[in-house]
Coordinates of C-alpha atoms and ligand atoms in Angstrom, one line a residue:
Chain F
M146 CA -12.2 -40.5 -25.5
P147 CA -10.8 -43.5 -23.6
V148 CA -7.4 -43.0 -25.2
F149 CA -7.3 -39.5 -23.7
W150 CA -7.8 -40.9 -20.2
Q151 CA -5.3 -43.6 -20.9
G152 CA -2.8 -40.9 -21.9
M153 CA -3.7 -38.7 -19.0
L154 CA -3.2 -41.6 -16.7
V155 CA 0.4 -41.7 -17.9
N156 CA 0.8 -38.0 -17.2
L157 CA -0.6 -38.5 -13.7
Q158 CA 1.8 -41.3 -13.0
L159 CA 4.6 -39.1 -14.2
L160 CA 3.3 -36.4 -12.0
L161 CA 3.1 -38.6 -9.0
G162 CA 6.6 -40.0 -9.6
L163 CA 8.3 -36.7 -10.2
L164 CA 6.5 -35.0 -7.3
S165 CA 7.6 -37.7 -4.8
I166 CA 11.2 -37.6 -6.0
G167 CA 11.0 -33.8 -6.0
L168 CA 9.5 -33.7 -2.5
A169 CA 11.9 -36.1 -0.9
I170 CA 15.1 -34.7 -2.5
G171 CA 13.8 -31.1 -2.2
I172 CA 13.3 -31.3 1.5
L173 CA 16.6 -33.1 2.0
V174 CA 18.5 -30.5 -0.1
A175 CA 16.8 -27.7 1.7
I176 CA 17.7 -29.1 5.1
I177 CA 21.3 -29.6 4.0
E178 CA 21.5 -26.1 2.7
V179 CA 20.2 -24.5 5.9
Y180 CA 21.6 -26.8 8.6
A181 CA 24.5 -28.8 7.3
P182 CA 28.2 -27.7 7.5
R183 CA 29.4 -25.3 4.8
P184 CA 31.0 -27.8 2.4
L185 CA 28.0 -30.0 2.3
A186 CA 25.6 -27.1 2.0
A187 CA 27.7 -25.9 -0.9
V188 CA 27.2 -29.2 -2.7
A189 CA 23.5 -28.9 -2.1
S190 CA 23.4 -25.4 -3.5
G191 CA 25.4 -26.6 -6.5
Y192 CA 22.8 -29.3 -7.1
E193 CA 20.0 -26.7 -6.9
W194 CA 21.8 -24.4 -9.3
F195 CA 22.5 -27.1 -11.8
F196 CA 19.0 -28.4 -12.2
R197 CA 17.5 -24.9 -12.2
G198 CA 19.8 -23.7 -14.9
I199 CA 19.1 -26.3 -17.7
P200 CA 15.9 -26.2 -19.8
E201 CA 13.6 -29.1 -18.8
I202 CA 13.5 -30.5 -22.3
V203 CA 17.3 -30.6 -22.5
L204 CA 17.3 -32.4 -19.1
L205 CA 14.9 -34.9 -20.6
F206 CA 17.3 -35.7 -23.4
L207 CA 20.3 -35.7 -21.2
F208 CA 18.8 -38.2 -18.8
Y209 CA 17.3 -40.4 -21.5
F210 CA 20.4 -40.7 -23.6
G211 CA 22.8 -40.3 -20.7
L212 CA 21.4 -43.2 -18.7
T213 CA 21.2 -45.3 -21.8
R214 CA 24.8 -44.6 -22.5
A215 CA 25.7 -45.4 -18.9
G216 CA 24.4 -48.9 -19.5
W217 CA 20.9 -48.6 -18.0
A218 CA 18.3 -49.5 -20.5
V219 CA 16.0 -46.9 -19.1
S220 CA 12.4 -46.5 -20.4
P221 CA 11.4 -43.1 -21.7
F222 CA 8.9 -43.0 -18.9
M223 CA 11.5 -43.7 -16.2
A224 CA 13.9 -41.2 -17.8
A225 CA 11.1 -38.6 -17.7
V226 CA 10.3 -39.2 -14.0
L227 CA 13.9 -38.9 -13.1
A228 CA 14.7 -35.8 -15.2
L229 CA 11.5 -33.9 -14.2
G230 CA 11.9 -35.1 -10.6
A231 CA 15.4 -33.8 -10.4
R232 CA 14.3 -30.5 -11.9
S233 CA 11.4 -30.2 -9.5
S234 CA 13.5 -31.2 -6.5
A235 CA 15.7 -28.1 -7.3
Y236 CA 12.7 -25.8 -7.4
Q237 CA 11.1 -27.5 -4.3
S238 CA 14.3 -27.2 -2.4
Q239 CA 14.1 -23.5 -3.0
I240 CA 10.6 -23.4 -1.6
F241 CA 11.5 -25.4 1.5
R242 CA 14.8 -23.5 2.0
G243 CA 12.9 -20.2 2.1
A244 CA 10.4 -21.7 4.6
L245 CA 13.1 -23.2 6.8
S246 CA 15.1 -20.0 7.0
S247 CA 12.0 -18.0 7.8
I248 CA 11.5 -20.0 11.1
P249 CA 13.0 -17.8 13.9
A250 CA 16.2 -19.1 15.4
G251 CA 14.6 -19.0 18.8
Q252 CA 12.6 -22.1 17.9
M253 CA 15.7 -24.2 17.4
M254 CA 17.2 -22.7 20.6
A255 CA 14.1 -23.5 22.6
A256 CA 14.1 -27.0 21.4
R257 CA 17.8 -27.5 22.1
S258 CA 17.4 -26.0 25.6
L259 CA 14.9 -28.7 26.4
G260 CA 17.6 -31.3 25.6
M261 CA 16.3 -32.3 22.2
G262 CA 18.9 -33.3 19.6
R263 CA 19.4 -31.4 16.4
V264 CA 17.7 -34.0 14.3
A265 CA 14.7 -34.3 16.6
A266 CA 14.4 -30.5 16.8
I267 CA 14.4 -30.2 13.0
G268 CA 11.9 -33.1 12.7
R269 CA 9.5 -32.0 15.5
I270 CA 9.8 -28.3 15.6
I271 CA 11.2 -26.8 12.4
L272 CA 9.8 -29.0 9.6
P273 CA 6.2 -29.0 10.8
Q274 CA 6.2 -25.3 10.7
A275 CA 8.2 -24.9 7.5
L276 CA 6.0 -27.4 5.7
R277 CA 2.9 -25.5 6.6
L278 CA 4.4 -22.3 5.2
S279 CA 5.4 -24.2 2.1
I280 CA 2.0 -25.2 1.0
P281 CA 1.0 -22.1 -1.0
P282 CA 4.3 -21.8 -3.0
W283 CA 4.2 -25.6 -3.4
S284 CA 0.8 -25.3 -5.0
N285 CA 2.4 -23.2 -7.7
E286 CA 5.1 -25.7 -8.3
F287 CA 2.4 -28.4 -8.5
S288 CA 0.6 -26.5 -11.2
A289 CA 3.8 -26.0 -13.1
V290 CA 5.0 -29.6 -13.0
L291 CA 1.5 -30.9 -13.9
K292 CA 1.8 -29.1 -17.2
D293 CA 5.4 -30.0 -17.6
T294 CA 4.6 -33.7 -17.7
T295 CA 3.6 -33.1 -21.4
L296 CA 7.3 -32.5 -22.1
A297 CA 7.8 -36.2 -21.7
Y298 CA 6.3 -36.3 -25.2
S299 CA 9.7 -35.2 -26.5
I300 CA 11.4 -38.5 -25.6
G301 CA 8.6 -40.7 -26.8
V302 CA 6.5 -41.2 -23.7
V303 CA 2.9 -42.0 -24.9
D304 CA 1.1 -39.5 -22.8
V305 CA -2.0 -37.6 -23.4
L306 CA -0.4 -35.2 -25.8
R307 CA 0.9 -38.0 -27.9
Q308 CA -2.5 -39.6 -27.9
A309 CA -4.0 -36.4 -29.2
R310 CA -1.3 -36.2 -31.8
Y311 CA -2.1 -39.7 -33.0
M312 CA -5.7 -38.8 -33.3
S313 CA -5.0 -35.7 -35.2
V314 CA -2.8 -37.7 -37.6
R315 CA -5.4 -40.3 -38.1
T316 CA -8.4 -37.9 -38.4
P317 CA -7.1 -34.5 -39.3
A318 CA -10.6 -33.0 -39.1
V319 CA -10.7 -33.4 -35.3
S320 CA -7.1 -32.1 -34.7
L321 CA -8.2 -28.9 -33.0
T322 CA -10.9 -30.6 -30.9
A323 CA -8.4 -33.1 -29.7
F324 CA -6.1 -30.4 -28.4
I325 CA -8.9 -28.5 -26.9
V326 CA -9.9 -31.6 -25.0
V327 CA -6.3 -32.0 -23.7
A328 CA -6.3 -28.3 -22.7
L329 CA -9.6 -28.7 -20.8
M330 CA -8.3 -31.8 -19.0
F331 CA -5.3 -29.9 -17.7
L332 CA -7.5 -27.0 -16.6
V333 CA -9.7 -29.3 -14.7
L334 CA -6.8 -31.1 -13.1
T335 CA -5.0 -27.9 -12.1
Y336 CA -8.1 -26.7 -10.5
A337 CA -8.8 -30.0 -8.7
G338 CA -5.2 -30.2 -7.5
N339 CA -5.1 -26.7 -6.1
W340 CA -8.5 -27.2 -4.6
M341 CA -7.2 -30.2 -2.7
L342 CA -4.1 -28.4 -1.6
G343 CA -6.2 -25.6 -0.4
L344 CA -8.2 -28.1 1.7
L345 CA -4.9 -29.5 3.1
E346 CA -3.7 -26.0 3.9
A347 CA -6.9 -25.2 5.8
R348 CA -6.8 -28.5 7.5
V349 CA -3.3 -28.0 9.0
R350 CA -3.6 -24.3 9.5
V351 CA -2.4 -23.0 12.9
P352 CA -2.9 -19.4 14.1
G353 CA 0.3 -17.5 13.8
L354 CA 1.6 -19.6 11.0
E355 CA -0.5 -18.6 8.0
G356 CA 1.3 -18.8 4.7
R357 CA 1.9 -15.4 3.3
A358 CA 2.3 -16.3 -0.4
R359 CA -0.7 -15.9 -2.6
R360 CA -1.8 -18.8 -4.6
E361 CA -1.8 -17.6 -8.2
M362 CA -3.2 -20.7 -9.9
R363 CA -6.2 -21.2 -7.7
F364 CA -9.2 -20.2 -9.7
S365 CA -11.7 -18.4 -7.5
W366 CA -15.3 -17.8 -8.5
S367 CA -15.6 -14.9 -6.2
R368 CA -12.5 -13.2 -7.6
M369 CA -13.8 -13.8 -11.1
W370 CA -17.2 -12.5 -10.1
R371 CA -15.7 -9.4 -8.6
R372 CA -13.9 -8.7 -11.8
V373 CA -17.0 -9.2 -13.9
R374 CA -19.0 -6.9 -11.7
W375 CA -16.3 -4.3 -11.9
R376 CA -16.6 -4.2 -15.6
R377 CA -20.3 -3.8 -15.6
F378 CA -20.3 -0.6 -13.7
Chain K
M24 CA 26.9 -29.0 50.5
A25 CA 28.3 -28.8 46.9
P26 CA 26.9 -25.9 44.9
L27 CA 24.2 -26.7 42.4
L28 CA 25.8 -24.6 39.7
R29 CA 29.4 -23.4 39.5
T30 CA 31.1 -21.5 36.8
E31 CA 34.8 -20.9 36.8
D32 CA 36.6 -18.3 34.8
V33 CA 34.2 -18.5 31.8
H34 CA 35.4 -16.6 28.7
K35 CA 33.7 -15.9 25.5
R36 CA 34.7 -13.7 22.5
Y37 CA 32.8 -12.9 19.4
G38 CA 35.4 -12.0 16.8
K39 CA 37.5 -9.3 18.4
E40 CA 35.0 -8.5 21.1
E41 CA 35.6 -10.1 24.4
V42 CA 32.1 -10.6 25.8
L43 CA 32.9 -12.6 28.9
R44 CA 36.2 -12.1 30.5
G45 CA 36.4 -14.7 33.3
V46 CA 33.1 -15.1 35.1
S47 CA 33.1 -17.2 38.2
M48 CA 30.0 -17.7 40.4
C49 CA 28.0 -20.3 42.1
L50 CA 24.5 -21.0 43.1
E51 CA 23.5 -23.2 46.0
P52 CA 20.4 -25.4 45.8
G53 CA 17.2 -23.3 46.3
E54 CA 18.9 -20.0 45.8
T55 CA 17.8 -17.3 43.5
K56 CA 20.3 -14.9 42.1
V57 CA 19.6 -11.9 39.9
I58 CA 22.1 -10.7 37.4
I59 CA 22.0 -7.0 36.4
G60 CA 24.2 -4.9 34.3
P61 CA 24.2 -2.6 31.3
S62 CA 23.3 -3.7 27.8
G63 CA 25.9 -5.7 25.9
T64 CA 27.7 -6.7 29.0
G65 CA 27.4 -10.4 28.3
K66 CA 24.5 -11.4 30.7
S67 CA 22.6 -13.4 28.0
T68 CA 25.9 -14.8 26.8
L69 CA 26.7 -16.1 30.3
L70 CA 23.3 -17.8 30.6
R71 CA 23.6 -19.4 27.2
C72 CA 27.1 -20.6 28.1
I73 CA 25.7 -22.3 31.2
N74 CA 23.7 -24.8 29.1
R75 CA 26.1 -24.4 26.2
L76 CA 23.6 -23.0 23.8
T77 CA 26.7 -20.9 23.2
E78 CA 30.1 -22.6 23.6
P79 CA 32.3 -20.9 26.0
D80 CA 35.9 -20.5 24.8
R81 CA 37.5 -21.1 28.1
G82 CA 36.6 -21.9 31.7
R83 CA 34.6 -24.7 33.3
I84 CA 31.0 -25.1 34.4
W85 CA 29.5 -27.7 36.7
L86 CA 26.0 -28.7 37.4
E87 CA 26.3 -30.5 40.8
E88 CA 29.2 -32.9 40.2
Q89 CA 28.8 -33.1 36.5
E90 CA 31.0 -30.9 34.3
V91 CA 28.8 -29.3 31.7
T92 CA 31.9 -28.1 29.8
A93 CA 33.5 -31.6 29.7
R94 CA 34.2 -32.7 26.2
K95 CA 32.3 -35.9 26.5
A96 CA 29.4 -34.5 28.6
S97 CA 26.1 -35.7 27.4
I98 CA 24.9 -32.2 26.8
N99 CA 21.3 -33.1 26.0
R100 CA 20.9 -34.8 29.3
L101 CA 22.4 -31.9 31.1
R102 CA 20.2 -29.4 29.2
A103 CA 17.1 -31.4 30.2
D104 CA 18.0 -30.5 33.8
I105 CA 18.5 -26.8 33.1
G106 CA 15.4 -24.9 32.3
F107 CA 15.7 -21.8 30.1
V108 CA 13.2 -19.0 29.8
F109 CA 13.8 -16.6 27.0
Q110 CA 13.1 -13.0 26.7
D111 CA 10.8 -13.5 23.7
F112 CA 9.2 -16.7 24.9
N113 CA 10.1 -18.9 21.9
L114 CA 7.1 -21.0 22.3
F115 CA 6.7 -23.6 19.5
T116 CA 4.3 -21.8 17.2
H117 CA 2.6 -24.9 15.8
L118 CA 1.8 -26.5 19.1
T119 CA -0.8 -25.7 21.7
S120 CA 0.1 -24.7 25.3
L121 CA -0.3 -28.3 26.4
E122 CA 1.7 -29.7 23.5
N123 CA 4.4 -27.1 24.1
V124 CA 4.7 -28.1 27.8
R125 CA 4.3 -31.8 27.1
L126 CA 7.0 -32.1 24.4
G127 CA 10.0 -32.3 26.7
P128 CA 8.5 -34.8 29.2
L129 CA 7.3 -36.9 26.2
R130 CA 10.3 -36.7 23.8
V131 CA 13.2 -35.9 26.0
R132 CA 12.3 -37.5 29.4
R133 CA 10.4 -40.2 27.4
L134 CA 7.6 -40.5 29.9
G135 CA 4.6 -42.3 28.6
R136 CA 1.8 -40.1 27.1
P137 CA -0.5 -40.3 30.2
Q138 CA 2.3 -39.3 32.5
A139 CA 3.6 -36.6 30.2
N140 CA 0.1 -35.2 30.1
R141 CA -0.2 -35.2 33.8
T142 CA 3.2 -33.5 34.2
A143 CA 2.3 -30.9 31.7
L144 CA -1.1 -30.2 33.2
E145 CA 0.5 -29.8 36.6
A146 CA 3.0 -27.4 35.3
L147 CA 0.3 -25.3 33.5
A148 CA -1.7 -25.3 36.7
Q149 CA 1.4 -24.0 38.6
V150 CA 1.5 -20.9 36.3
G151 CA -2.3 -20.5 36.5
L152 CA -3.1 -21.5 32.9
S153 CA -5.1 -24.6 33.3
D154 CA -7.8 -23.0 31.2
K155 CA -5.6 -22.3 28.2
T156 CA -4.3 -25.8 27.4
K157 CA -5.8 -25.8 23.9
S158 CA -4.7 -22.4 22.9
Y159 CA -1.9 -21.7 20.4
P160 CA 0.8 -19.2 21.3
A161 CA -0.6 -16.7 18.8
E162 CA -3.9 -16.8 20.7
L163 CA -2.3 -15.8 24.0
S164 CA -1.2 -12.5 25.5
G165 CA 2.6 -12.0 26.0
G166 CA 2.2 -12.6 29.7
Q167 CA 0.4 -15.8 29.1
Q168 CA 2.9 -16.9 26.6
Q169 CA 5.7 -16.4 29.0
R170 CA 3.9 -18.3 31.7
V171 CA 3.5 -21.2 29.3
A172 CA 7.2 -20.9 28.6
I173 CA 7.9 -21.1 32.3
A174 CA 5.6 -24.2 32.5
R175 CA 7.5 -25.7 29.7
A176 CA 10.7 -25.4 31.7
L177 CA 9.0 -26.6 34.9
A178 CA 7.5 -29.7 33.3
M179 CA 11.1 -31.0 32.9
H180 CA 11.5 -30.9 36.7
P181 CA 14.8 -29.1 36.2
K182 CA 17.4 -28.6 38.8
L183 CA 17.8 -25.0 37.9
I184 CA 16.0 -22.5 35.7
L185 CA 17.8 -19.7 33.8
F186 CA 15.7 -16.7 33.0
D187 CA 16.9 -14.2 30.4
E188 CA 15.0 -10.9 30.9
P189 CA 11.7 -12.8 31.1
T190 CA 9.6 -9.6 31.4
S191 CA 11.4 -7.1 29.2
A192 CA 9.4 -8.0 26.1
L193 CA 6.1 -7.5 27.9
D194 CA 3.7 -4.6 28.1
P195 CA 3.9 -3.1 31.5
E196 CA 0.5 -4.3 32.6
L197 CA 1.5 -7.9 31.8
I198 CA 4.8 -7.9 33.8
G199 CA 3.1 -8.5 37.1
E200 CA 1.5 -11.9 36.3
V201 CA 4.9 -13.3 35.2
L202 CA 6.8 -11.9 38.2
E203 CA 4.1 -13.3 40.5
V204 CA 4.7 -16.8 39.1
M205 CA 8.5 -16.3 39.4
V206 CA 8.2 -15.1 43.0
R207 CA 6.1 -18.2 43.9
L208 CA 8.7 -20.4 42.2
A209 CA 11.6 -18.9 44.1
K210 CA 9.8 -19.2 47.4
S211 CA 8.9 -22.8 46.7
G212 CA 12.6 -23.5 46.6
M213 CA 13.4 -23.6 42.9
T214 CA 17.0 -22.7 42.1
M215 CA 16.9 -19.7 39.7
L216 CA 19.4 -17.5 37.9
V217 CA 17.6 -14.5 36.6
V218 CA 18.8 -11.7 34.4
S219 CA 16.3 -8.9 35.1
H220 CA 16.1 -5.3 36.0
E221 CA 12.9 -5.8 38.0
M222 CA 14.3 -4.6 41.3
G223 CA 11.1 -5.3 43.2
F224 CA 11.5 -8.9 42.3
A225 CA 15.2 -8.9 43.2
R226 CA 14.5 -7.3 46.6
S227 CA 11.8 -9.7 47.5
V228 CA 13.3 -13.0 46.5
A229 CA 16.9 -12.7 45.4
D230 CA 19.5 -14.1 47.8
E231 CA 22.1 -12.2 45.9
I232 CA 22.3 -9.6 43.2
I233 CA 25.2 -9.9 40.7
F234 CA 26.3 -6.8 39.0
M235 CA 28.1 -7.5 35.7
E236 CA 29.8 -5.0 33.4
H237 CA 32.1 -5.5 30.4
G238 CA 32.1 -9.2 30.8
V239 CA 33.1 -9.5 34.4
I240 CA 31.3 -9.6 37.7
V241 CA 31.9 -6.2 39.3
E242 CA 30.2 -6.9 42.6
Q243 CA 27.7 -9.3 44.2
G244 CA 25.9 -9.5 47.4
P245 CA 22.5 -9.6 49.1
P246 CA 20.1 -7.0 47.8
S247 CA 19.8 -5.2 51.2
R248 CA 23.6 -4.5 51.1
M249 CA 23.8 -3.9 47.4
F250 CA 21.1 -1.2 47.5
K251 CA 22.3 0.4 50.7
A252 CA 26.1 0.1 50.6
P253 CA 27.6 -1.1 47.4
T254 CA 31.4 -1.3 47.6
Q255 CA 31.9 -0.3 44.0
A256 CA 31.0 3.2 42.8
R257 CA 29.8 1.7 39.5
T258 CA 27.3 -0.5 41.2
G259 CA 25.6 2.4 43.1
E260 CA 25.6 4.4 39.9
F261 CA 23.9 1.6 37.9
L262 CA 21.4 0.8 40.6
R263 CA 20.4 4.5 40.8
K264 CA 20.0 4.5 37.0
I265 CA 17.7 1.5 36.9
S266 CA 15.6 2.7 39.7
E267 CA 15.0 5.8 37.7
L268 CA 14.1 3.7 34.6
Y269 CA 12.1 0.9 36.2
G270 CA 10.8 2.7 39.3
E271 CA 11.8 2.2 42.9
A272 CA 12.5 -1.2 44.3
D273 CA 9.6 -1.8 46.6
Ligands
LIG699 N1 25.9 -14.6 18.3 C1 26.6 -13.5 18.4 N2 27.5 -13.2 17.4 C2 28.2 -12.1 17.6 N3 28.1 -11.2 18.6 C3 27.3 -11.5 19.6 C4 26.5 -12.7 19.6 N4 25.7 -12.7 20.7 C5 26.1 -11.6 21.4 N5 27.0 -10.9 20.8 C6 27.6 -9.7 21.3 O1 28.0 -9.9 22.6 C7 27.8 -8.8 23.4 C8 27.1 -9.2 24.6 O2 25.8 -9.7 24.3 P1 24.8 -10.2 25.3 O3 23.5 -10.4 24.6 O4 25.3 -11.3 26.1 O5 24.6 -8.9 26.3 P2 23.5 -8.6 27.4 O6 24.3 -8.3 28.6 O7 22.6 -9.7 27.5 O8 22.8 -7.3 26.9 P3 21.2 -7.0 26.9 O9 21.0 -6.3 28.2 O10 21.2 -6.0 25.7 O11 20.5 -8.2 26.6 C9 27.1 -7.8 22.6 O12 27.9 -6.8 22.2 C10 26.6 -8.6 21.4 O13 26.7 -7.8 20.2
LIG700 MG1 20.5 -10.1 27.0

């Protein structure tokens, strides 16, 4: 059992790394796409298109071998963080872009009319609203990338999946159990993560700015119960 | 005395459409002028040109001795002195009334927090909303939202406030409370340029009514004369039409 936790810890580190990269670059790319002059915005859109158009597992190999070839002795872990981070930043930028462009133009106008600069207006008026609207779709991205961390397996990162694989090679009799354990761990983590994001969303909720997107991955006992009862009658 | 606001031959076109075709006007300190005119005539465009939310193509604009249209004008500093009240309020959705009103004093004027608070509370008191400081815009009626928006402009202690149809997004029963605040402001000596078809307001506080059509000022003058003896036929026609639409001016 400890080896699973040890492995999952690697997945969680991966997750943390790739989410931070994805968040920072994602917000930046989105702001550029919405507010920067045309040529710059086009570059940002190109970035988004590029990283959304390549399978993640191919990206992993490209980063790992590409960076090595470029002379950076990158560890598989680092390559995975960067590759998955880049991919996630492209998806996250899409989320933030949507949220940014859904903020009415009047908000920017009002801020500018007070004498605020563009950057201050984006930072104090537009982003705080856009980020609130982004939490529900971001939760979906969170659930997706949490599971995607297992793809790092493919370039040799010793994550929870590889630990399970080692175990099943050593003791074939427990193969299935090992993978069931891994599956359960991910279910619990997905639930926990979405639960925390739900708390965050409630915490920063402001009347008039409720997110409209539904959270698909959030497990809800009451929803499940409703379904069960429906079947009974 | 130098006028507080002066525009000279302001032009603006959108694509092929010439929206402003040379607008010159001025506003003395403490004056209130009301701009009227048919839809699409460029009234909003003129107001937005004055603080350069829209860049005019040609012409010059001064706020006191400072040229707003000068290439190296520090536009943010000038905008801080020109309040703007929008038709659809544009309150910052994620901020409470107090935060909305306090933002400018705090972040643009860079007053300390205690002083910014005090300024904001004073402004909210002026519009009669001292009891709504903690409400978010979505929790307020349209009339209350517009009053917060007026307080937001007031808290900057502007030299001039521009109003772009401040009551036309409101349900009829909410118009009065906003106009009341505006009348009080005008009488207290605030300099105001107001696009509005509320003729009761114009008659009671406007020093002049400016009638615009097709991007030019057709005629301007004190309300008494404009209502009784407009020199241009179009002015009389338009005034008759809006009294039918908005009720008599009294
Ligand atoms: N950002 C813009 N881009 C293109 N055209 C614009 C823009 N803003 C205004 N216009 C056009 O300029 C013209 C004048 O618009 P403006 O809003 O100034 O008129 P208005 O007198 O305020 O009318 P209303 O009484 O309907 O508010 C309109 O025909 C409008 O379509
Ligand atoms: Mg208008």
